[in-house]
XYZ file of C-alpha atoms in Angstrom:
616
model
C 99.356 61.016 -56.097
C 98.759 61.886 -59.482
C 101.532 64.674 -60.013
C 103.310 63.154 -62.659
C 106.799 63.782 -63.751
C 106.985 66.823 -61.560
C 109.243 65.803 -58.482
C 107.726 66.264 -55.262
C 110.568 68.430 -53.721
C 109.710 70.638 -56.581
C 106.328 70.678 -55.461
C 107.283 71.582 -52.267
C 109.508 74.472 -52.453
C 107.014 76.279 -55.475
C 104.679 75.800 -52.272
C 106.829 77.185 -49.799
C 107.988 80.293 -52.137
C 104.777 81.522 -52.913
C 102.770 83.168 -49.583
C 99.326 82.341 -49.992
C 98.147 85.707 -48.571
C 100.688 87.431 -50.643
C 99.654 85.791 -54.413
C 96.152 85.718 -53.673
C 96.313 89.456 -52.741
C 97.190 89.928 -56.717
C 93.362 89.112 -57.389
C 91.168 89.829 -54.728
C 91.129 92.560 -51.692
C 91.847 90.976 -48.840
C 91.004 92.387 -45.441
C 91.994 90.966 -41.703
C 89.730 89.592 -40.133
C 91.357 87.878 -37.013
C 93.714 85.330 -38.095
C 92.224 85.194 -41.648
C 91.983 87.359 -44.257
C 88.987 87.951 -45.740
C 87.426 88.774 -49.228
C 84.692 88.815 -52.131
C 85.092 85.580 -53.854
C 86.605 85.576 -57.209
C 85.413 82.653 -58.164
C 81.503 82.966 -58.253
C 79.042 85.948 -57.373
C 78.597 87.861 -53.314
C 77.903 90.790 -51.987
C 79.315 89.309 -48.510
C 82.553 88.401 -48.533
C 82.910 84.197 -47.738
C 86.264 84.459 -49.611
C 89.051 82.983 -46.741
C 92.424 82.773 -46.579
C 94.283 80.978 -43.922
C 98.100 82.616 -43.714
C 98.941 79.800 -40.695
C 97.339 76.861 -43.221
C 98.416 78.701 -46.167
C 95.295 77.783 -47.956
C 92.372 79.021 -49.180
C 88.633 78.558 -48.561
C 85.167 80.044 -49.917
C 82.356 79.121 -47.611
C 79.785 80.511 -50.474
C 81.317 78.531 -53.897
C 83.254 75.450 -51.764
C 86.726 76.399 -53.768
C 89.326 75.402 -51.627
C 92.847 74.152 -51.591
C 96.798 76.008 -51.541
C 98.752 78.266 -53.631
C 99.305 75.793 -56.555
C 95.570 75.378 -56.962
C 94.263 79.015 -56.608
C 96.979 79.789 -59.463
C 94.874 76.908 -60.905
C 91.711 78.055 -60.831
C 92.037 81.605 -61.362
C 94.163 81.127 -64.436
C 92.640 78.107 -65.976
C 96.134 76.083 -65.821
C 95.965 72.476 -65.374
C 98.334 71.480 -62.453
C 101.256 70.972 -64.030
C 101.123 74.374 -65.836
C 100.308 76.266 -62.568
C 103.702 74.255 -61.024
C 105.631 75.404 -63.989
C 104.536 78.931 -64.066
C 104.923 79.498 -60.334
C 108.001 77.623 -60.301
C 109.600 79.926 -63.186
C 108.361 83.396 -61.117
C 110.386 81.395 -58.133
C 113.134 80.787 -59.965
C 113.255 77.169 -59.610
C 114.895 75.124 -62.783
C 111.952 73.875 -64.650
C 114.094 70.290 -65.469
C 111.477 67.473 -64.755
C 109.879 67.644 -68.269
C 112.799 65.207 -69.674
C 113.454 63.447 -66.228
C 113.922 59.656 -66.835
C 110.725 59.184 -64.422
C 108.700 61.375 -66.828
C 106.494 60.165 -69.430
C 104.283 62.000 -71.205
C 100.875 60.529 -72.480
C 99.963 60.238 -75.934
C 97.750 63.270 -75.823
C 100.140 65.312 -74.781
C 103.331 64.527 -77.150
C 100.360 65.352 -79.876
C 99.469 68.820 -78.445
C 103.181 69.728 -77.923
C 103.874 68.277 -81.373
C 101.079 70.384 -82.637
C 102.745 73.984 -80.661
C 105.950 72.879 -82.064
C 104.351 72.942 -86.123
C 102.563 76.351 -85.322
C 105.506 77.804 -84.121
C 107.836 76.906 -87.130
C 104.753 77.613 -89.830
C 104.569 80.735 -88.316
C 108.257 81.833 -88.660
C 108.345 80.182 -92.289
C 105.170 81.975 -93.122
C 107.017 85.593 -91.421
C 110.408 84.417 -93.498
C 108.324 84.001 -96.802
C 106.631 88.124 -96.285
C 110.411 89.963 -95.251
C 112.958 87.888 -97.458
C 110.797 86.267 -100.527
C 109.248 87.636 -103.873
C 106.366 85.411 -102.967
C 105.717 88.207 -99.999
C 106.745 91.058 -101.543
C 103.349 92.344 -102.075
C 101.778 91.306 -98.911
C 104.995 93.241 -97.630
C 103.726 96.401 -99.506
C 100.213 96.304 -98.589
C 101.064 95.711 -95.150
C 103.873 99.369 -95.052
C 101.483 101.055 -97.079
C 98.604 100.484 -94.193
C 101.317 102.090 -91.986
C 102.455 98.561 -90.202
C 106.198 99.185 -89.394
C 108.544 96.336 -90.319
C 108.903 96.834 -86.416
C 105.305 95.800 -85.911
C 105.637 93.129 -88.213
C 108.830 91.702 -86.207
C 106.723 92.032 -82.875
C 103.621 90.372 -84.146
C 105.378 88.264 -86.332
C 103.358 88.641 -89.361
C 103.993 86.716 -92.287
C 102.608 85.212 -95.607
C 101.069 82.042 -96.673
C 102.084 81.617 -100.588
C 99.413 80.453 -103.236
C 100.847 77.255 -104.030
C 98.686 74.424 -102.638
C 100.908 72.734 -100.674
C 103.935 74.457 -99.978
C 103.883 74.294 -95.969
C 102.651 70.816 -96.389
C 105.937 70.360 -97.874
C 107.900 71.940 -95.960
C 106.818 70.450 -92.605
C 106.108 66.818 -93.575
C 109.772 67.453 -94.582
C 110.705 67.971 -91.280
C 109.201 64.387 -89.677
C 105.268 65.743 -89.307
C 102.359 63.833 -89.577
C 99.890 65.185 -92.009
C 96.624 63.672 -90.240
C 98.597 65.326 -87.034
C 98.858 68.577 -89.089
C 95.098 68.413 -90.122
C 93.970 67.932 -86.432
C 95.984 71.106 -85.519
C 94.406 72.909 -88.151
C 97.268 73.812 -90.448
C 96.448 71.365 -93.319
C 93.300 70.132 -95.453
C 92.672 66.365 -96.323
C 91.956 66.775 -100.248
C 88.505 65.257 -100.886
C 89.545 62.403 -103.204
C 91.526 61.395 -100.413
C 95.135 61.561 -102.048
C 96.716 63.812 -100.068
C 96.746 67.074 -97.907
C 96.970 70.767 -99.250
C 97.888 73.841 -96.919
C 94.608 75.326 -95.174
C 95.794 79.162 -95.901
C 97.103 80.228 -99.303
C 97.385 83.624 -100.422
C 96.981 85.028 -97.229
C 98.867 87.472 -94.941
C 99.442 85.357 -91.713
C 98.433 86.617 -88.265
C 99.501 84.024 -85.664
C 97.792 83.483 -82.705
C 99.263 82.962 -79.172
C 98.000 81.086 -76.241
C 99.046 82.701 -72.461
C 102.207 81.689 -72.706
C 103.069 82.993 -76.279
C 103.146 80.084 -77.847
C 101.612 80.061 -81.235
C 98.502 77.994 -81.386
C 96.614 79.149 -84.433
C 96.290 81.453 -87.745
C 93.958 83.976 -88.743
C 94.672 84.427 -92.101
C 93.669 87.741 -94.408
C 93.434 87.744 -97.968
C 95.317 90.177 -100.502
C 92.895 92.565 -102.700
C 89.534 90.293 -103.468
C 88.632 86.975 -102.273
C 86.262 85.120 -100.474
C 86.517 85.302 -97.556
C 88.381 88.215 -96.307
C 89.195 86.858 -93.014
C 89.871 83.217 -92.251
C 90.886 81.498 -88.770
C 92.096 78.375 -87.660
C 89.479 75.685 -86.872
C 88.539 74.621 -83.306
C 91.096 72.032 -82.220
C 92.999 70.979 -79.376
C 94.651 74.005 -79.118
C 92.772 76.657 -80.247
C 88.827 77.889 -78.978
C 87.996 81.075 -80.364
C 85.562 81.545 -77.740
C 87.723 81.643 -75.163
C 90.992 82.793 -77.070
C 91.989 86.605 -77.742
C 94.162 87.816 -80.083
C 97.144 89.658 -78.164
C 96.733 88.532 -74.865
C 100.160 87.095 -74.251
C 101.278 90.502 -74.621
C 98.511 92.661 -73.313
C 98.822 91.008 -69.593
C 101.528 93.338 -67.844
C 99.647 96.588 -69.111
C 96.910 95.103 -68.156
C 97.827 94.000 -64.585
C 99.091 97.227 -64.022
C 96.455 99.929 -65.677
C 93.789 97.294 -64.252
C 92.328 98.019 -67.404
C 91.851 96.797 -71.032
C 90.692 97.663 -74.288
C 88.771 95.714 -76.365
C 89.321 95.587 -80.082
C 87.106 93.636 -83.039
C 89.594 92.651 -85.353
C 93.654 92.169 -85.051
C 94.514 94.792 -86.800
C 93.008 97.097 -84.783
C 95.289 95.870 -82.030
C 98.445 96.105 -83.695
C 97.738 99.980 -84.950
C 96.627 100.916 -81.564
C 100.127 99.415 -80.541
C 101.888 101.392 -82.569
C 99.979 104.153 -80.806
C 101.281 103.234 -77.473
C 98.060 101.042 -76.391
C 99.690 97.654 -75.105
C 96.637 97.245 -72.964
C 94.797 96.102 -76.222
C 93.050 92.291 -76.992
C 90.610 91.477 -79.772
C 88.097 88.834 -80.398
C 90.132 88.693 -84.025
C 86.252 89.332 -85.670
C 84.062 87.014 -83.941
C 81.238 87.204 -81.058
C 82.118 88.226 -77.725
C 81.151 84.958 -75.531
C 80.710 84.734 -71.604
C 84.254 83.318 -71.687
C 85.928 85.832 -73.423
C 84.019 87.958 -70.665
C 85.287 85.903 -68.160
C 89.100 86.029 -68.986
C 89.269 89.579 -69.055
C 87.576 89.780 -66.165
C 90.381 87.831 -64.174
C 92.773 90.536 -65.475
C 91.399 93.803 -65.240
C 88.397 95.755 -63.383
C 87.578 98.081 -66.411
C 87.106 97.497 -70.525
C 86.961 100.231 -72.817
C 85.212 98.603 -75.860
C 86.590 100.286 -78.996
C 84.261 99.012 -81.726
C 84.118 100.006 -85.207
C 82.042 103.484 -85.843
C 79.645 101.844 -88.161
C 75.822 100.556 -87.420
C 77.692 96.886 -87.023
C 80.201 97.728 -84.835
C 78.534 100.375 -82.479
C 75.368 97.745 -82.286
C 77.905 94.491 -81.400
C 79.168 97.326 -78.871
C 75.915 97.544 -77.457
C 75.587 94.095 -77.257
C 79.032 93.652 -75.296
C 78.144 95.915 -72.371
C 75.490 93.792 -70.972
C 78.227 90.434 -71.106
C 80.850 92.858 -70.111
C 78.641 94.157 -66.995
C 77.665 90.649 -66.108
C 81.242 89.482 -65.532
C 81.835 92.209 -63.138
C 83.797 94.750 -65.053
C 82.737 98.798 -65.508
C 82.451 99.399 -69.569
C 83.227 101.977 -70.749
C 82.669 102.388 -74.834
C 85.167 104.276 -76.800
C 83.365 106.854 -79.646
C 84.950 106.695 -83.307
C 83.408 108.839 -86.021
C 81.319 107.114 -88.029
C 82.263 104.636 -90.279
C 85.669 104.533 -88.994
C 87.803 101.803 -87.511
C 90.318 101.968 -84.688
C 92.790 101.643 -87.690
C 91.531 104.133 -89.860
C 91.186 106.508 -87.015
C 95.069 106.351 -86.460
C 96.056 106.980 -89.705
C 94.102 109.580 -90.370
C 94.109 111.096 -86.703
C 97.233 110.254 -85.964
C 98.374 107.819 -82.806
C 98.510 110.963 -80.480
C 94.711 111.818 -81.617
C 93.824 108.164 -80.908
C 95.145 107.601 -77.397
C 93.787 111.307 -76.563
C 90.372 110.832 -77.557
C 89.366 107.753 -78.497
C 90.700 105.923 -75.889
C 91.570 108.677 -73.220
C 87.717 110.252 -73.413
C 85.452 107.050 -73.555
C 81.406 107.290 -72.603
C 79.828 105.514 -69.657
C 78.028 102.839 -70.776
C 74.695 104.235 -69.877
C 75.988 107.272 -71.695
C 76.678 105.080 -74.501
C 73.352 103.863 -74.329
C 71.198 106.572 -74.462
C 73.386 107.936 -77.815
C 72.558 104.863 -79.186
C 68.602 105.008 -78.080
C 68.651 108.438 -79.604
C 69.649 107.465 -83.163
C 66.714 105.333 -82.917
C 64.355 107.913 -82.592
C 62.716 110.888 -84.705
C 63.292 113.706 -81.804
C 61.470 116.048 -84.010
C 58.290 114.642 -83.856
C 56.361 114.731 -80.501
C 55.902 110.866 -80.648
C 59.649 110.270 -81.157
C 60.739 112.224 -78.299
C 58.055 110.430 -75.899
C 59.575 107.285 -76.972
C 62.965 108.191 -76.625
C 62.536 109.821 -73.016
C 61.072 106.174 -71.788
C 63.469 104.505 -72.921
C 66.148 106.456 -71.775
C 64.409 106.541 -68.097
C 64.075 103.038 -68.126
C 67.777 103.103 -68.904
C 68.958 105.254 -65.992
C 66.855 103.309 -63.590
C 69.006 100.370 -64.317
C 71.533 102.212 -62.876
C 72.264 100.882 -58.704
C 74.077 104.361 -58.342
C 71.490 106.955 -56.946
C 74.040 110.025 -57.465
C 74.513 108.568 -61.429
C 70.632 108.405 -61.636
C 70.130 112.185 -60.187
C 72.639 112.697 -63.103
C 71.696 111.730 -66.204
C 67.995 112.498 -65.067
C 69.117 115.920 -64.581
C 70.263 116.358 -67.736
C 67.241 114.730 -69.577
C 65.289 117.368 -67.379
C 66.685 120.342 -69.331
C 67.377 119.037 -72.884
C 63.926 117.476 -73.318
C 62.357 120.693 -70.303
C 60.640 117.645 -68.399
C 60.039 118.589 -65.035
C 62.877 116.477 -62.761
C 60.299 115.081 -60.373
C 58.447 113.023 -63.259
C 61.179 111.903 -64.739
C 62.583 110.607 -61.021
C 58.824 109.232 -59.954
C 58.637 106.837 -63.408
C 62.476 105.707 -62.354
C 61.301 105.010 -59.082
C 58.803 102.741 -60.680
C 60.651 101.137 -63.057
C 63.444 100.003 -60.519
C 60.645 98.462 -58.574
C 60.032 96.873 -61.697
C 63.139 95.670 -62.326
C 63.725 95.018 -58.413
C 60.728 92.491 -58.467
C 62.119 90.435 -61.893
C 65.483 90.176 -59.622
C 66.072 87.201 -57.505
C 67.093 89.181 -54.119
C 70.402 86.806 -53.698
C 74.302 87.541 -53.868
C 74.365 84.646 -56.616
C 72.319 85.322 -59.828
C 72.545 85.700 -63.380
C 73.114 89.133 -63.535
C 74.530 89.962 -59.842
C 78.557 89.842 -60.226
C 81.180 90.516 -58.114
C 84.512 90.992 -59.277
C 84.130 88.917 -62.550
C 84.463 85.507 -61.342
C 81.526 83.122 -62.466
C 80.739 79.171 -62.597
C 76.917 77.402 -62.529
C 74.548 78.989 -59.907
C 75.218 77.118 -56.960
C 71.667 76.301 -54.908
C 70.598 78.535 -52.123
C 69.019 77.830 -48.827
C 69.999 76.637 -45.799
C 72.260 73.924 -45.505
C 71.091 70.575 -44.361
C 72.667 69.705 -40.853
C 75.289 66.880 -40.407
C 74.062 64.519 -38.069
C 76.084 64.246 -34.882
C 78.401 61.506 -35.256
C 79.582 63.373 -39.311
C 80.810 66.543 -36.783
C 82.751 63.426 -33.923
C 84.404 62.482 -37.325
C 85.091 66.286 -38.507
C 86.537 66.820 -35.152
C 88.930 63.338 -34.927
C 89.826 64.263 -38.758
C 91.109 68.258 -37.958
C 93.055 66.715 -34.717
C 94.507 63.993 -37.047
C 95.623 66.617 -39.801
C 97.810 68.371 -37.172
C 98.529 65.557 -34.584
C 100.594 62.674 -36.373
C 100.767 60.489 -33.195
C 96.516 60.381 -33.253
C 96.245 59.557 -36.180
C 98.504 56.601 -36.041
C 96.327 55.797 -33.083
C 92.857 56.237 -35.225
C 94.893 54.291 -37.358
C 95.256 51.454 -35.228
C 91.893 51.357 -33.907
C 89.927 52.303 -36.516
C 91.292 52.191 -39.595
C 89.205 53.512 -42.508
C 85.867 52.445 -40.917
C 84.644 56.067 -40.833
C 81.187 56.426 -41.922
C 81.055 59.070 -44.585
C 82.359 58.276 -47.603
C 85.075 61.449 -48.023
C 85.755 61.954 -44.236
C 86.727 57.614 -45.161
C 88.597 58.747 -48.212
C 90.945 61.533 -46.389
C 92.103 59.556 -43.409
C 93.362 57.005 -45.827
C 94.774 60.119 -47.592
C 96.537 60.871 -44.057
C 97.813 57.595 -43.517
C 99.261 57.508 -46.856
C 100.736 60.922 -46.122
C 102.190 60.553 -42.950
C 103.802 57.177 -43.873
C 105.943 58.883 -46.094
C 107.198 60.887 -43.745
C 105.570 63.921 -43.851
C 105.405 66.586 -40.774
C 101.558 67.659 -39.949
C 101.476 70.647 -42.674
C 98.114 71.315 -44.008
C 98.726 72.881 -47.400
C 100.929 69.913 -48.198
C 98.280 67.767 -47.543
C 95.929 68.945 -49.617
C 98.604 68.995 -52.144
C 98.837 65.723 -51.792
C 94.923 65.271 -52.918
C 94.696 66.196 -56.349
C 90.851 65.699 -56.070
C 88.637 68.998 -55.659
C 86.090 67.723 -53.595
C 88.280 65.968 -51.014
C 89.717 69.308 -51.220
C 87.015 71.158 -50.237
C 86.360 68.720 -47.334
C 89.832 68.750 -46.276
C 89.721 72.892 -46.051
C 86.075 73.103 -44.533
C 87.734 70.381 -41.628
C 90.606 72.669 -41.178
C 88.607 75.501 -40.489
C 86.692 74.377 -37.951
C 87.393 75.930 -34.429
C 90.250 74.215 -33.095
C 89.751 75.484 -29.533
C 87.904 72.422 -28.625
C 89.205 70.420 -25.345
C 91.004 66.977 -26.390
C 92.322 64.220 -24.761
C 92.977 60.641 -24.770
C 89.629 60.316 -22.760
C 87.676 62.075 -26.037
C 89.599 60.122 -28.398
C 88.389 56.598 -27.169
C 84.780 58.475 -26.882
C 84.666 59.660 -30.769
C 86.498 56.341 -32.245
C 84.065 54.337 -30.179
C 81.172 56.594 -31.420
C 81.874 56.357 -34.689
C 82.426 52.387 -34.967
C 78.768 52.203 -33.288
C 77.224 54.212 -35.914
C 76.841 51.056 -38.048
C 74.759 48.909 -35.744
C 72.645 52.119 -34.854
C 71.464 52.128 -38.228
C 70.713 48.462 -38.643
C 69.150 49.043 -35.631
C 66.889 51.651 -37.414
C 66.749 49.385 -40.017
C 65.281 47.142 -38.371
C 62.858 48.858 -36.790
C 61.176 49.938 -40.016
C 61.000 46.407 -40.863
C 59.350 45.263 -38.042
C 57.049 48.070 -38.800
C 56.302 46.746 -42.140
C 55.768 43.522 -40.628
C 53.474 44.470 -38.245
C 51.333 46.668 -40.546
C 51.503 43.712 -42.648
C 49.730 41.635 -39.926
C 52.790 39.385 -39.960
C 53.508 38.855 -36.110
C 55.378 36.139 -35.743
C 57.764 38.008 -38.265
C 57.937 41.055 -36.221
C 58.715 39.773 -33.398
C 61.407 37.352 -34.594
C 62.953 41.489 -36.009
C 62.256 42.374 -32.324
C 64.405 39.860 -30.152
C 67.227 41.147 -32.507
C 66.624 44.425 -31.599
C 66.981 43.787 -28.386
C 70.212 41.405 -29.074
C 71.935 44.777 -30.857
C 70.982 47.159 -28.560
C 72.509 44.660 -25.811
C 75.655 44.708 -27.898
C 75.512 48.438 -27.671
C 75.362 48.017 -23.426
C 72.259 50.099 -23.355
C 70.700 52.683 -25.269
C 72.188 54.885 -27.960
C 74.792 57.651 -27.334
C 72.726 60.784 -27.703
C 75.289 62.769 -29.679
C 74.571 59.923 -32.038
């Protein structure tokens, strides 16, 4: 097993303490359906729900994706913990001690002593760097700008905003001080090598300090903004270890419980804009802290909420990246919904202007569709005084609509293009009609494709069609594996008789998984099992074998039948084997050859005591 320092009693109970049905109902909708429960996946794109979870197995199974396994690894998967986080964190909602990180037994490998040496220097730069802004005359102007752009000393205690002093090397300093590497520090991000080699100087310098917090809250990385002029204005950490700002947003730490709760979230460009909109009573708010939206970011909002409103800047940049974000947004399964700012304003400049009240009232509390959103933003591209402008802007703003899968929605916004632009209804539904056929046609006609999302779960396409079938003696080995998994005393006997000698590699691989498992000791219990695994495609075999119908009749009589069964399988295919040679041979013209490969034919198949076992 390859679980580490974590105790396996500890694995155990955050097991037992966690109902499957109960923490995978947190995600997904799950219906009953016999004795499963049944759901879209939330792991990769359907329209038919494959999704499966098994309250007496207390695991879970996706017949469309292959993501399988218990508790511990949908917490996993859905989160993006490794398996010693997901332990931890479901352990700590248990309330079981998290002690085994200092056990005796535990050691941790080099890479991670460096990351958690790295967490540990981000966490004391950033309270130096919030010390330096609220007690120093180094921050006193930082501390100024900052009240005077109406952030509370309250919102600077909850963000913990601070100030990087112009000195060049005055955290460098200060941590090395305290028993840090410097080439450590560079790797995290936190220091520069200086070119002529000499030394290291701090990475931000005159800069009010911003840090940034992985899920857990720990600080990971900076962005960094500069006082008055300078080049440039904003200024993040580097990718390391710890931080990917394509996958990392600014707030989400403390954005989750709003979020889990209002099922929604807003989106924000710049950090700022989050910490105003804070102060306005929006703790549903994460930003991309000024960079591109990605797929990921897409995809970790998605595994939080069911609705984004994206609250952009007013200007032609912002309301255009907008634009651009509904598409991504759309694609990961979420409804957009785009928040309208006057223009030229920022979610910042709204508030103090507007006022918070204003803010959460309108901006937020009276966001556009995003097909309304759209066809605004269609409009400003068009001269609607001129004939030609407003033929232009009427395709385009069909075509839009017929995007739309809703046909109530499409009656709509057709409707009201019928009396702004006095287009007769009919014309304006007949070109929809053909431009979803259109679109139709360009669509693969599949649950999983690029733009056909569920509930905002997505990996690599997975390949369609209809699966190959197993040849008969993979199912006798299926069937002696899901009878093993439950029935201790067979498989000591497969054991005995058999050993390892099944024929498919994996089905091979778990029964020496089993005897392993039940030498220890272990009861039948399938979710321990595939605990036990820690490999996700033995996993997904394990879960697919567990699945299968157990009703089937079986005694000592079948037993014999499938172990024999499966220890012929070798000698029927040397058997085949060899009758492909003796084929070659005799197309060859080489006679004597085949029939020297023909008497041992005969010899194997006399072995066999006559001819092969049909379910072979």
């Amino acid at each position: 097993m390859t679980n580490g320092r974590i105790p396996e009693e500890v694995i155990e109970a955050v097991r037992r303490k966690h109902d499957i049905v109960e923490t995978v109902g947190k995600y997904v909708h799950l219906t009953k359906n016999g004795k499963y429960m049944k759901g879209l996946c939330p792991f990769h794109s359907e329209k038919t729900p494959s999704f499966t979870v098994t309250p007496e197995l207390q695991i879970f199974h996706c017949y469309g994706c292959g993501k399988t396994g218990n508790v511990i690894r949908f917490i996993e998967e859905i989160e993006g913990y490794s398996f010693p986080e997901a332990v931890r964190v479901l352990a700590e909602e248990a309330g079981i001690p998290v002690t085994w990180s200092d056990s005796e037994g535990g050691r941790r490998s080099e890479a991670e002593t460096e990351r958690l040496k790295m967490v540990e220097a981000h966490e004391l730069s950033a309270k130096w760097y919030h010390y330096l802004l609220m007690n120093t005359t180094h921050g006193a102007e930082a501390l100024r700008y900052l009240r005077e752009r109406g952030v509370s000393d309250k919102l600077i205690d909850q963000f913990m905003i601070g100030y990087a002093p112009p000195q060049w090397d005055t955290l460098a300093r200060f941590l090395t001080a305290r028993q840090f590497d410097p080439s450590l520090l560079e790797r995290a991000g936190l220091l520069s090598a200086k070119n002529d080699g000499s030394g290291y100087v701090d990475r931000f310098r005159s800069r009010i300090m911003f840090p940034i917090r992985d899920r857990d809250g720990k600080a990971t990385a900076f962005a960094g903004r500069v006082i008055g002029e300078g080049q440039p204005k904003y200024l993040n950490s580097p990718e390391t270890k710890l931080f990917a700002k394509s996958r990392t947003l600014y707030n989400l730490h403390q954005a989750r419980p709003s979020i889990r709760k209002t099922k929604q979230v807003v989106l924000f460009e710049g950090y700022m804009d989050v910490i105003k909109a804070w102060y306005a009573g929006i703790h549903n708010g994460v930003a991309t802290m000024g960079t591109a939206l990605t797929d990921e970011h897409c995809q970790v909002l998605a595994r939080q909420a069911n609705e984004v409103i994206v609250c952009y800047d007013g200007d032609d940049a912002g309301q255009s990246a907008a634009l651009k974000s509904i598409a991504m947004l759309e694609k990961a399964g979420l409804k957009v919904m785009v928040s309208m700012l006057p223009k030229g304003k920022d979610p910042d400049e709204y508030i103090g202007e507007y006022g918070p009240e204003a803010f959460v009232r309108e901006a937020i509390g009276q966001p556009v569709s995003a097909t309304k959103f759209k066809l605004i933003y269609s409009r400003k591209n068009h001269i609607l005084l001129t004939e030609e402008g407003r033929k232009n802007y009427l395709l385009e703003a069909v075509r839009i609509v017929a995007e739309l899968d809703s046909s109530i929605e499409r009656e709509v916004y057709l409707q009201e293009l019928s009396r702004e632009f006095d287009i007769d209804l009919q014309t304006l539904k007949q070109d929809s009609f053909q431009m979803r056929e259109e679109l139709q046609k360009k669509r693969p006609q599949r649950d999983n494709n690029d733009i056909s999302w569920n509930n905002g779960r997505n990996e690599k396409r997975r390949t369609t069609g209809a699966p190959m079938p197993l040849p008969a003696y993979a199912n006798v080995e299926r069937r002696l594996l899901h009878v093993m998994m439950k029935d201790r005393d067979v498989a000591q006997i497969v054991h005995e008789r058999l050993g390892e000698s099944f024929n498919i590699e994996d089905h091979a691989a778990l029964a020496a998984y089993l005897y392993a498992y039940y030498a220890q000791g272990f009861d039948p219990d399938a979710g321990r099992f595939i605990a036990t695994l820690q490999d996700e495609r033995l996993e997904r075999t394990a879960a697919s074998i567990l699945l299968m119908n157990g009703d089937f009749p079986f005694d000592e009589e079948i037993l014999s039948a499938d172990i024999e069964d499966i220890r012929k399988v070798p000698r029927y295919k040397e058997i085949e084997r060899k009758r492909e040679e003796m084929m070659r041979a005799e197309r060859s013209g080489e006679i004597i050859l085949a029939a020297q490969i023909a008497s041992e034919i005969i010899t194997l198949e006399r072995q066999l005591k006559g001819r092969p076992d049909d379910r072979i």
